[in-house]
PDB file of C-alpha atoms in Angstrom:
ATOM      1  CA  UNK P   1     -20.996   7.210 -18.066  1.00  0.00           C
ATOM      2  CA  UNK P   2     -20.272   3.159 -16.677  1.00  0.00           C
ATOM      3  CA  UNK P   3     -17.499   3.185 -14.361  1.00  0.00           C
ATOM      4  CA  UNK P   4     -16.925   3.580 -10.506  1.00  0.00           C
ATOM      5  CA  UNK P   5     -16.571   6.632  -8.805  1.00  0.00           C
ATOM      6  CA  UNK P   6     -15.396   7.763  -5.498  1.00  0.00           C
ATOM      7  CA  UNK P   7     -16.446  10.868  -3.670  1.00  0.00           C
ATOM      8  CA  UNK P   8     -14.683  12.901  -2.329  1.00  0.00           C
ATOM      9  CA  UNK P   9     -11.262  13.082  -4.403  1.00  0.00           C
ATOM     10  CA  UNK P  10      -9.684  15.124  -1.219  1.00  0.00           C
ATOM     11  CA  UNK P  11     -10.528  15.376   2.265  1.00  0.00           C
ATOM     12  CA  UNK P  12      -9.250  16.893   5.095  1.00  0.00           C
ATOM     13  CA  UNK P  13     -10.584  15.881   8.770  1.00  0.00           C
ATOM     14  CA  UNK P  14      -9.344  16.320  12.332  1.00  0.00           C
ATOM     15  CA  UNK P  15      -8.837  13.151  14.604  1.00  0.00           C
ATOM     16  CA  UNK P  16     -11.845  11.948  16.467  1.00  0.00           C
ATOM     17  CA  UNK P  17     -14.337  12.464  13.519  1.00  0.00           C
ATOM     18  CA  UNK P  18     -16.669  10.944  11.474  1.00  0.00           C
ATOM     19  CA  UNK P  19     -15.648  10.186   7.990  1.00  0.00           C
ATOM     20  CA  UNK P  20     -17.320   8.656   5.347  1.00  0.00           C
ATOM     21  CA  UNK P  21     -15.850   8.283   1.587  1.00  0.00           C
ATOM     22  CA  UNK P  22     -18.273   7.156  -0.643  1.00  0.00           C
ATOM     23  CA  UNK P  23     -18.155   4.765  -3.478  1.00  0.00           C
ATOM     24  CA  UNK P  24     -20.451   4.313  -6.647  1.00  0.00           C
ATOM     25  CA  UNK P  25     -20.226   1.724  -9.614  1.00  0.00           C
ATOM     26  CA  UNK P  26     -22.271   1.585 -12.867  1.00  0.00           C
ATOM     27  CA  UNK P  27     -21.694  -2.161 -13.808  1.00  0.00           C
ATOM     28  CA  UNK P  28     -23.802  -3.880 -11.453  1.00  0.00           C
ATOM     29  CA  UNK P  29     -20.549  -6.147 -10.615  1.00  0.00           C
ATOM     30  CA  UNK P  30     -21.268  -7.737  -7.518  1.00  0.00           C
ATOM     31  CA  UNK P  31     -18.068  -7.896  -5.466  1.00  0.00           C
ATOM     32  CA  UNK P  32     -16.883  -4.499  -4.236  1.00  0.00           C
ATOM     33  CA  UNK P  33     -13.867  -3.890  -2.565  1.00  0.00           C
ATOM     34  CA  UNK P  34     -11.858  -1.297  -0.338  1.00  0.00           C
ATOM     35  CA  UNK P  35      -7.994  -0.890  -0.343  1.00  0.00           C
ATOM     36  CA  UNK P  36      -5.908   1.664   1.597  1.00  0.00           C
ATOM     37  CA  UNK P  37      -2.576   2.645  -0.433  1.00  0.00           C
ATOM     38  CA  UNK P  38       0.405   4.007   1.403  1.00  0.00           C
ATOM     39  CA  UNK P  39       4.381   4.570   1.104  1.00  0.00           C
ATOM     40  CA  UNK P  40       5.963   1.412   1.686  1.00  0.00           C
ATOM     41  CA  UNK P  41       2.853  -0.853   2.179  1.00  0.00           C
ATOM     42  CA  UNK P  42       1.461  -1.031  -1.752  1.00  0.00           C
ATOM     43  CA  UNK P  43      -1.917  -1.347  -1.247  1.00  0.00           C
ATOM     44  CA  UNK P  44      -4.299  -3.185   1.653  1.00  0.00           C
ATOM     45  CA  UNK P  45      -7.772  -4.900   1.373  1.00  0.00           C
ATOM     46  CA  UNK P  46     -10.022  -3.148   4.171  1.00  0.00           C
ATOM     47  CA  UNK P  47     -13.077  -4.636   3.782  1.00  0.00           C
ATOM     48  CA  UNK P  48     -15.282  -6.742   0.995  1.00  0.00           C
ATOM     49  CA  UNK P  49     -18.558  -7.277  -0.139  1.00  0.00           C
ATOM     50  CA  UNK P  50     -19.303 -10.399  -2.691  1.00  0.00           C
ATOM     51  CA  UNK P  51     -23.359  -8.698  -3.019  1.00  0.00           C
ATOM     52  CA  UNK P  52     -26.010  -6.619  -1.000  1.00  0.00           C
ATOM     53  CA  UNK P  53     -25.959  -6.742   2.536  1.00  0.00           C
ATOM     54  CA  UNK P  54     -22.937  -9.123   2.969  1.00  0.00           C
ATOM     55  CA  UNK P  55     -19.618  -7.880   4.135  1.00  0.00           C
ATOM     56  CA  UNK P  56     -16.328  -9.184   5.072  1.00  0.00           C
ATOM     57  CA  UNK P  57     -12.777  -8.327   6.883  1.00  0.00           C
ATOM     58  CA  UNK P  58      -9.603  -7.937   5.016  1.00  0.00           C
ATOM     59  CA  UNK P  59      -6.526  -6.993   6.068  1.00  0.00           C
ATOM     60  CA  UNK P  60      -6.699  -3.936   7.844  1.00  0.00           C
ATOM     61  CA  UNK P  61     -10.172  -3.582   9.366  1.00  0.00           C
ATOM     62  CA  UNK P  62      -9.776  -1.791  12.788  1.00  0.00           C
ATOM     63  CA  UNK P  63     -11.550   1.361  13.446  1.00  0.00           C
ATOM     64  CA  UNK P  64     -13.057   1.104   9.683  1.00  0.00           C
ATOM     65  CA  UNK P  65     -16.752   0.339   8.685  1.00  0.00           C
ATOM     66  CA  UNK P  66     -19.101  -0.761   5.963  1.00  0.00           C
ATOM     67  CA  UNK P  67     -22.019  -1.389   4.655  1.00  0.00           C
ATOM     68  CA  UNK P  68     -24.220  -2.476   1.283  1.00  0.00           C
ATOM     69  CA  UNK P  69     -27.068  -1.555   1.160  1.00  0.00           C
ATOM     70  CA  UNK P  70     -27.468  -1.368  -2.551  1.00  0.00           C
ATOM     71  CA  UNK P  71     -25.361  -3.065  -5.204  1.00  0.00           C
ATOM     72  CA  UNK P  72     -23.873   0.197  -6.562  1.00  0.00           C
ATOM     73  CA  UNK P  73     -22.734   1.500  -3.783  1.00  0.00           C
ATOM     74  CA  UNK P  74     -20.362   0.617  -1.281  1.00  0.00           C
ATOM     75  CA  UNK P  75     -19.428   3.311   1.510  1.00  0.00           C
ATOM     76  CA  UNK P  76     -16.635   3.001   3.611  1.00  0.00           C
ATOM     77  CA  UNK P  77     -16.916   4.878   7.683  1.00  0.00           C
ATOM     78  CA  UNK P  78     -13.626   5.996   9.744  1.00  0.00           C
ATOM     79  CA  UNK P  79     -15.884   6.296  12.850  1.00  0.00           C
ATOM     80  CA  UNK P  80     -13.422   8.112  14.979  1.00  0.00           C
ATOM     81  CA  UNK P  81     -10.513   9.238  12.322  1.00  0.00           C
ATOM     82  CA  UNK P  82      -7.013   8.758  13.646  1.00  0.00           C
ATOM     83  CA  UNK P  83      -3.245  10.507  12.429  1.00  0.00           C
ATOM     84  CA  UNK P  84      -2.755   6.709  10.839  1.00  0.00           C
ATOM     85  CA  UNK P  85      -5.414   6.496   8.663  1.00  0.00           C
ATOM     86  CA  UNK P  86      -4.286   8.749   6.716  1.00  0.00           C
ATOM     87  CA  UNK P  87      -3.894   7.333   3.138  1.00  0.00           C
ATOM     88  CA  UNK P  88      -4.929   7.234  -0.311  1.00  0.00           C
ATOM     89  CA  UNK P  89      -7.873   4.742  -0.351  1.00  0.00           C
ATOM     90  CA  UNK P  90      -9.278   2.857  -3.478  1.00  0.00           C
ATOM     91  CA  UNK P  91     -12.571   1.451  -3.863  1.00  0.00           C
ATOM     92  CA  UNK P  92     -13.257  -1.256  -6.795  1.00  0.00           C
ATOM     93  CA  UNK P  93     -15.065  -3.411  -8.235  1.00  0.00           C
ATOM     94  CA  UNK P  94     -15.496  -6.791 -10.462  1.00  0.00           C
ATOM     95  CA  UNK P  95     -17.323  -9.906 -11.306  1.00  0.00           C
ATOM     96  CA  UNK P  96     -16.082 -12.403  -8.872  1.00  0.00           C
ATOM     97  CA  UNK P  97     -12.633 -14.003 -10.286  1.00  0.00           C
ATOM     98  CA  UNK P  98     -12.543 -11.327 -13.524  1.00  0.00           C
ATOM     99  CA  UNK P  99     -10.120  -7.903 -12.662  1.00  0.00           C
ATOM    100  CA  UNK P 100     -10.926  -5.119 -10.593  1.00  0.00           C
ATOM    101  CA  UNK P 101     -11.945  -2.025 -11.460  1.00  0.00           C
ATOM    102  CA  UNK P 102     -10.609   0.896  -9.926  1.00  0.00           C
ATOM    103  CA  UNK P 103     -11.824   4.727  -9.045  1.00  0.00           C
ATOM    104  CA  UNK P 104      -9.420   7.087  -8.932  1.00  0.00           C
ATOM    105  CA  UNK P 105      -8.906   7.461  -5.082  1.00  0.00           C
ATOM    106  CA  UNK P 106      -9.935   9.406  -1.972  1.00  0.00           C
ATOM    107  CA  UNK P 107      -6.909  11.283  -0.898  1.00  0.00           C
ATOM    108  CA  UNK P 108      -7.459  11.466   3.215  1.00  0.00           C
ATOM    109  CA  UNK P 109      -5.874  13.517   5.460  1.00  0.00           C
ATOM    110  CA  UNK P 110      -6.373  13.491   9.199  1.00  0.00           C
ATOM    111  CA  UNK P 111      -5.086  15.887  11.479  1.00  0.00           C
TER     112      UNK P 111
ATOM    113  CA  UNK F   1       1.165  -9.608   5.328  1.00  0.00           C
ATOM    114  CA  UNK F   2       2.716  -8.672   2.105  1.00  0.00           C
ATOM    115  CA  UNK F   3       2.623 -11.418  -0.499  1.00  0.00           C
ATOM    116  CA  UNK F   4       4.388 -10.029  -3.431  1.00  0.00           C
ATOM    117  CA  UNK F   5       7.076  -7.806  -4.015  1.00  0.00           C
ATOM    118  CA  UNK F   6       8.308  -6.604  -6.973  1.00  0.00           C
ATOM    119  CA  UNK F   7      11.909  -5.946  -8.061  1.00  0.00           C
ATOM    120  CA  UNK F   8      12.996  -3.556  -9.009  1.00  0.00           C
ATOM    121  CA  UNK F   9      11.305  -0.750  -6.752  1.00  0.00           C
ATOM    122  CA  UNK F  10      12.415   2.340  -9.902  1.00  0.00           C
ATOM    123  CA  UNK F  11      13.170   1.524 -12.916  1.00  0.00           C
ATOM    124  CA  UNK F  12      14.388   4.407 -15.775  1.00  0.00           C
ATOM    125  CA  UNK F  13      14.791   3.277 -19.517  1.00  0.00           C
ATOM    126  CA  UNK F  14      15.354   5.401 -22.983  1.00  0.00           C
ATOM    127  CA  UNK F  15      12.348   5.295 -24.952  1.00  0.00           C
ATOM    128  CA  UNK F  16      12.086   2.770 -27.253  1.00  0.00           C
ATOM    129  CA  UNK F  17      14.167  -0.064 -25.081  1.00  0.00           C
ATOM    130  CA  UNK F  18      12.249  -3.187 -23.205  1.00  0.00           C
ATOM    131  CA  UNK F  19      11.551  -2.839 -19.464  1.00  0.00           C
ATOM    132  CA  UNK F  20      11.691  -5.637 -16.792  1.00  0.00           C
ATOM    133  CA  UNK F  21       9.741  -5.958 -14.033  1.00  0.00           C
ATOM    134  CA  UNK F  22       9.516  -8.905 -11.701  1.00  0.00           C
ATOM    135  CA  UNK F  23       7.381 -10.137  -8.810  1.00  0.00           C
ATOM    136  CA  UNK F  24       7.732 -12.706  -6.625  1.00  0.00           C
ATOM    137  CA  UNK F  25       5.178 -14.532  -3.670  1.00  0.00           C
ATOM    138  CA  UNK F  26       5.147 -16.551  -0.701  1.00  0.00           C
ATOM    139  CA  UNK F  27       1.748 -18.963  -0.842  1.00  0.00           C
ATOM    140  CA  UNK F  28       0.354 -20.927  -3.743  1.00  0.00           C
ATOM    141  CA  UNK F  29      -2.235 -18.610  -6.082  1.00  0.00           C
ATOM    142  CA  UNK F  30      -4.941 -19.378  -8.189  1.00  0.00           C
ATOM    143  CA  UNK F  31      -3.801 -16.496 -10.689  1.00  0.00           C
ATOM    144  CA  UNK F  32      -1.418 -13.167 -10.531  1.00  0.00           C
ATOM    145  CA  UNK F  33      -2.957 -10.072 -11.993  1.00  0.00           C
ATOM    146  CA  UNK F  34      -0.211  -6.852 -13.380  1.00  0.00           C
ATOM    147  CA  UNK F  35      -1.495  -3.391 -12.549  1.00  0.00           C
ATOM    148  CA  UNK F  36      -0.468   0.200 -13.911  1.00  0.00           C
ATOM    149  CA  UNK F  37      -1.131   3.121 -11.884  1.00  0.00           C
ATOM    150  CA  UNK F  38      -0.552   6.310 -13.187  1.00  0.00           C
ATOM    151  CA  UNK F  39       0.306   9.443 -11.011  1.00  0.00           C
ATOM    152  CA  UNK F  40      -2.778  10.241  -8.554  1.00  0.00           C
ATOM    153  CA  UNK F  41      -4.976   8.120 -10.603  1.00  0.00           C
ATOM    154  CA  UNK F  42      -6.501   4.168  -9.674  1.00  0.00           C
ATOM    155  CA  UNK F  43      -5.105   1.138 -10.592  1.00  0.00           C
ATOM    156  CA  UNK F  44      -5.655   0.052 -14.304  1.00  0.00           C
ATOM    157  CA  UNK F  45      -5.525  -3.714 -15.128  1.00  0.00           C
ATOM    158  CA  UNK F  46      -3.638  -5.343 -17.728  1.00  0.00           C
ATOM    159  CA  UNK F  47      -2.875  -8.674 -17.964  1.00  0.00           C
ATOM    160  CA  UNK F  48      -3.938 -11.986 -15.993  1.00  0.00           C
ATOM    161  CA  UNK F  49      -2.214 -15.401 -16.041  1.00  0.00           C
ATOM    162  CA  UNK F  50      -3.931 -18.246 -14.640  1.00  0.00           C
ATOM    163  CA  UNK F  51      -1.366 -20.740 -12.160  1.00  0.00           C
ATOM    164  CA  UNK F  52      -1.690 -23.672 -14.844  1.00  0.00           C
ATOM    165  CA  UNK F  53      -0.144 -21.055 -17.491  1.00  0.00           C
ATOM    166  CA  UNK F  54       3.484 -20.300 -17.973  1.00  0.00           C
ATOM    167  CA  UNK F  55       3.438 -17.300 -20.725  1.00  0.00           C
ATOM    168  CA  UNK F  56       0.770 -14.685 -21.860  1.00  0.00           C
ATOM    169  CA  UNK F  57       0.868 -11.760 -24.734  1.00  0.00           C
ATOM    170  CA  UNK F  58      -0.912  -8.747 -24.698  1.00  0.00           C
ATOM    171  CA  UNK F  59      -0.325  -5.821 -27.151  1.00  0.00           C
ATOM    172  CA  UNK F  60       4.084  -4.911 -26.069  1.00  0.00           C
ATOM    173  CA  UNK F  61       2.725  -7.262 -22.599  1.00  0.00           C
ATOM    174  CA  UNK F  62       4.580  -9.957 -21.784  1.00  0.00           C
ATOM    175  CA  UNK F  63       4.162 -11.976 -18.651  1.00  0.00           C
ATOM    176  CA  UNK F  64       5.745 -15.127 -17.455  1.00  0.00           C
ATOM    177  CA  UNK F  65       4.577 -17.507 -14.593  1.00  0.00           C
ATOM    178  CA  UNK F  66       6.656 -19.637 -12.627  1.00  0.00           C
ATOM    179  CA  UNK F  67       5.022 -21.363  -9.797  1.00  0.00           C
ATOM    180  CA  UNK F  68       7.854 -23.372  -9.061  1.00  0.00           C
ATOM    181  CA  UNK F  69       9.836 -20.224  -7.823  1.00  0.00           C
ATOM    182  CA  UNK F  70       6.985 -18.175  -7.163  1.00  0.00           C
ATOM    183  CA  UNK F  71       7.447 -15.834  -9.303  1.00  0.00           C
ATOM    184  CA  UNK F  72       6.165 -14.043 -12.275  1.00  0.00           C
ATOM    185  CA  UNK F  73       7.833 -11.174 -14.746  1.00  0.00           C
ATOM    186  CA  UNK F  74       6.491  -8.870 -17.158  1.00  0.00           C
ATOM    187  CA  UNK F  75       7.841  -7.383 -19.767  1.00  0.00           C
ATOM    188  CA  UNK F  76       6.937  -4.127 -21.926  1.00  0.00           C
ATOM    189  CA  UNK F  77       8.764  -3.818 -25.231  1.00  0.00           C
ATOM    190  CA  UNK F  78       9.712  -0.637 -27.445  1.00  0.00           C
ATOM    191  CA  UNK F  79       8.410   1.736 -24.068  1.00  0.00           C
ATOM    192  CA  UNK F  80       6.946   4.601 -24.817  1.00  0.00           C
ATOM    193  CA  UNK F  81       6.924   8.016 -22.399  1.00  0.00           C
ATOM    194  CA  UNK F  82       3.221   6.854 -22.113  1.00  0.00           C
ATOM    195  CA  UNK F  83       4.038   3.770 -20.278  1.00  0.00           C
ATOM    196  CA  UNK F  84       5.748   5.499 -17.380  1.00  0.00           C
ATOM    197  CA  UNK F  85       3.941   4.878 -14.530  1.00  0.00           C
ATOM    198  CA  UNK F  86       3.549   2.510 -11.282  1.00  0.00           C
ATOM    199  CA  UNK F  87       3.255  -1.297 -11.868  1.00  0.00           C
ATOM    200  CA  UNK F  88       2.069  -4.053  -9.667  1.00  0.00           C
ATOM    201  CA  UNK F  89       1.109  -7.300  -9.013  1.00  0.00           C
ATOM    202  CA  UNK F  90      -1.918  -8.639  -7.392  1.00  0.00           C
ATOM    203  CA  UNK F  91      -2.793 -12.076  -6.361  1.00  0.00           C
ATOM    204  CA  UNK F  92      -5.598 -13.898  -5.868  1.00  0.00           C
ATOM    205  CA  UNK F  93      -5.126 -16.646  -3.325  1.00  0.00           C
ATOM    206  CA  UNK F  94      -7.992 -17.106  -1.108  1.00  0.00           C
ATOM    207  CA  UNK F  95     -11.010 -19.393  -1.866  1.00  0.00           C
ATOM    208  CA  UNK F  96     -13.301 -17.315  -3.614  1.00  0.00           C
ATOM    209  CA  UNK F  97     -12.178 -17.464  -7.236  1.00  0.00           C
ATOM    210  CA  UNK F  98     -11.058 -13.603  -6.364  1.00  0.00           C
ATOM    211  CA  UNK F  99     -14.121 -12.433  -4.598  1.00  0.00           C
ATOM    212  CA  UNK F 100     -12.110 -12.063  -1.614  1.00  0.00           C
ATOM    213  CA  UNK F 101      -9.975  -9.596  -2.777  1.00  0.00           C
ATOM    214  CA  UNK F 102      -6.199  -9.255  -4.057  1.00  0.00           C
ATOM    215  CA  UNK F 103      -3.059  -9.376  -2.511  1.00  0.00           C
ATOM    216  CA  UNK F 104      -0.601  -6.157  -3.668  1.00  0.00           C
ATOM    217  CA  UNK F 105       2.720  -5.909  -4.396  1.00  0.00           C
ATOM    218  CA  UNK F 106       4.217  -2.190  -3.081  1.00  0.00           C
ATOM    219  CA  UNK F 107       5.070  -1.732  -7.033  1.00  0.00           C
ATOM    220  CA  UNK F 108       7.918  -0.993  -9.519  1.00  0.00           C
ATOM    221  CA  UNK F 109       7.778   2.693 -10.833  1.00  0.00           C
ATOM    222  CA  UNK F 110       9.087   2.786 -13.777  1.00  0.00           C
ATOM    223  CA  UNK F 111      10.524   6.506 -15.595  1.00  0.00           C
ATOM    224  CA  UNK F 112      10.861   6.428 -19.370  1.00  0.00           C
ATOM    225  CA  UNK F 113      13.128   8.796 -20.849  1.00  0.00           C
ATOM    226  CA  UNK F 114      12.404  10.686 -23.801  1.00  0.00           C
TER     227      UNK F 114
END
């Protein structure tokens, strides 16, 4: 079926490890984007990608990475998990100025 | 940096009555975007207004723009228990025609009664 999905739904990590929360879209929209939702912040751009292999900072970058290899897909890295990145974190997608399309969330925990 | 926030933060209505939500932001925007998230799912979109337009319809959607007070409403008429849900709004501000990303509000969740 088209849409974007985000694997896995729930994870549960200790600090200091690797994480990565993966992120797959049907559409072939180009722009790709991850948010991090939490209690009394709404929700926060981490990182963007306008197409393959290019990559920018939003908001809240530190201790996050990404990468784009491919169109579809669009994985986000906590390379050394900490207690505060624990969140709810949404991955979308559209075609440039049109609206996003959400998955339905990677529920991290980090202990 | 937050740019919008939405009043009220909860909202509960009967069915069948009109619910308010409102939004306000800090920096010009090329368009503000209204969001529904239902419980533990991703955000759904539902209605765009460009900054050169002051009213849009959509189905019960309404959703004013006023740039001069930087702020925008929406309004869903005859609710339904479907409707309850979170609702925010998003705008797009940087450069990029909204390849950049959006800027959240923290949302108005809204309760409708049966």
């Amino acid at each position: 079926d088209a849409g974007i999905t985000q694997s896995p739904r729930y994870k549960i990590t200790e600090t200091g490890r690797q994480v990565t929360l993966m992120c797959h879209q049907t559409w072939s929209h180009s722009y790709m984007f991850w948010y991090r939702q939490d209690l009394g912040h709404g929700l926060r751009l981490i990182y963007y990608s306008a197409a393959a292999d290019i990559t920018d900072k939003g908001e809240v970058p530190d201790g996050y990475v990404v990468s784009r290899s491919k169109t579809e897909n669009f994985p986000l890295t906590l390379e050394s998990a900490t207690r505060s990145q624990t969140s709810v974190y949404f991955c979308a997608s559209s075609h440039g100025g049109q609206p996003q399309h959400f998955g339905d969330g990677t529920r991290l925990s980090i202990l | 940096s937050q740019q919008g926030e939405e009043d009220p933060q909860a909202l509960s209505i009967q069915e069948g009555e009109n619910a308010t939500m409102n939004c306000s932001y800090k920096t010009s925007i090329n368009n503000l975007q209204w969001y529904r998230q239902n419980s533990g799912r991703g955000l759904v979109h539902l209605i765009l207004i460009r900054s050169n337009e002051r009213e849009k319809h959509s189905g019960r959607l309404r959703v004013t723009l006023d740039t001069s007070k930087k702020s925008s409403s929406l309004l869903i008429t005859a609710s339904r228990a479907a409707d309850t849900a979170s609702y925010f709004c998003a705008t797009d501000v940087g450069a990029g025609g909204g390849a950049d990303g959006l800027t959240f509000g923290k949302g108005t969740h809204l309760i409708i009664q049966p």
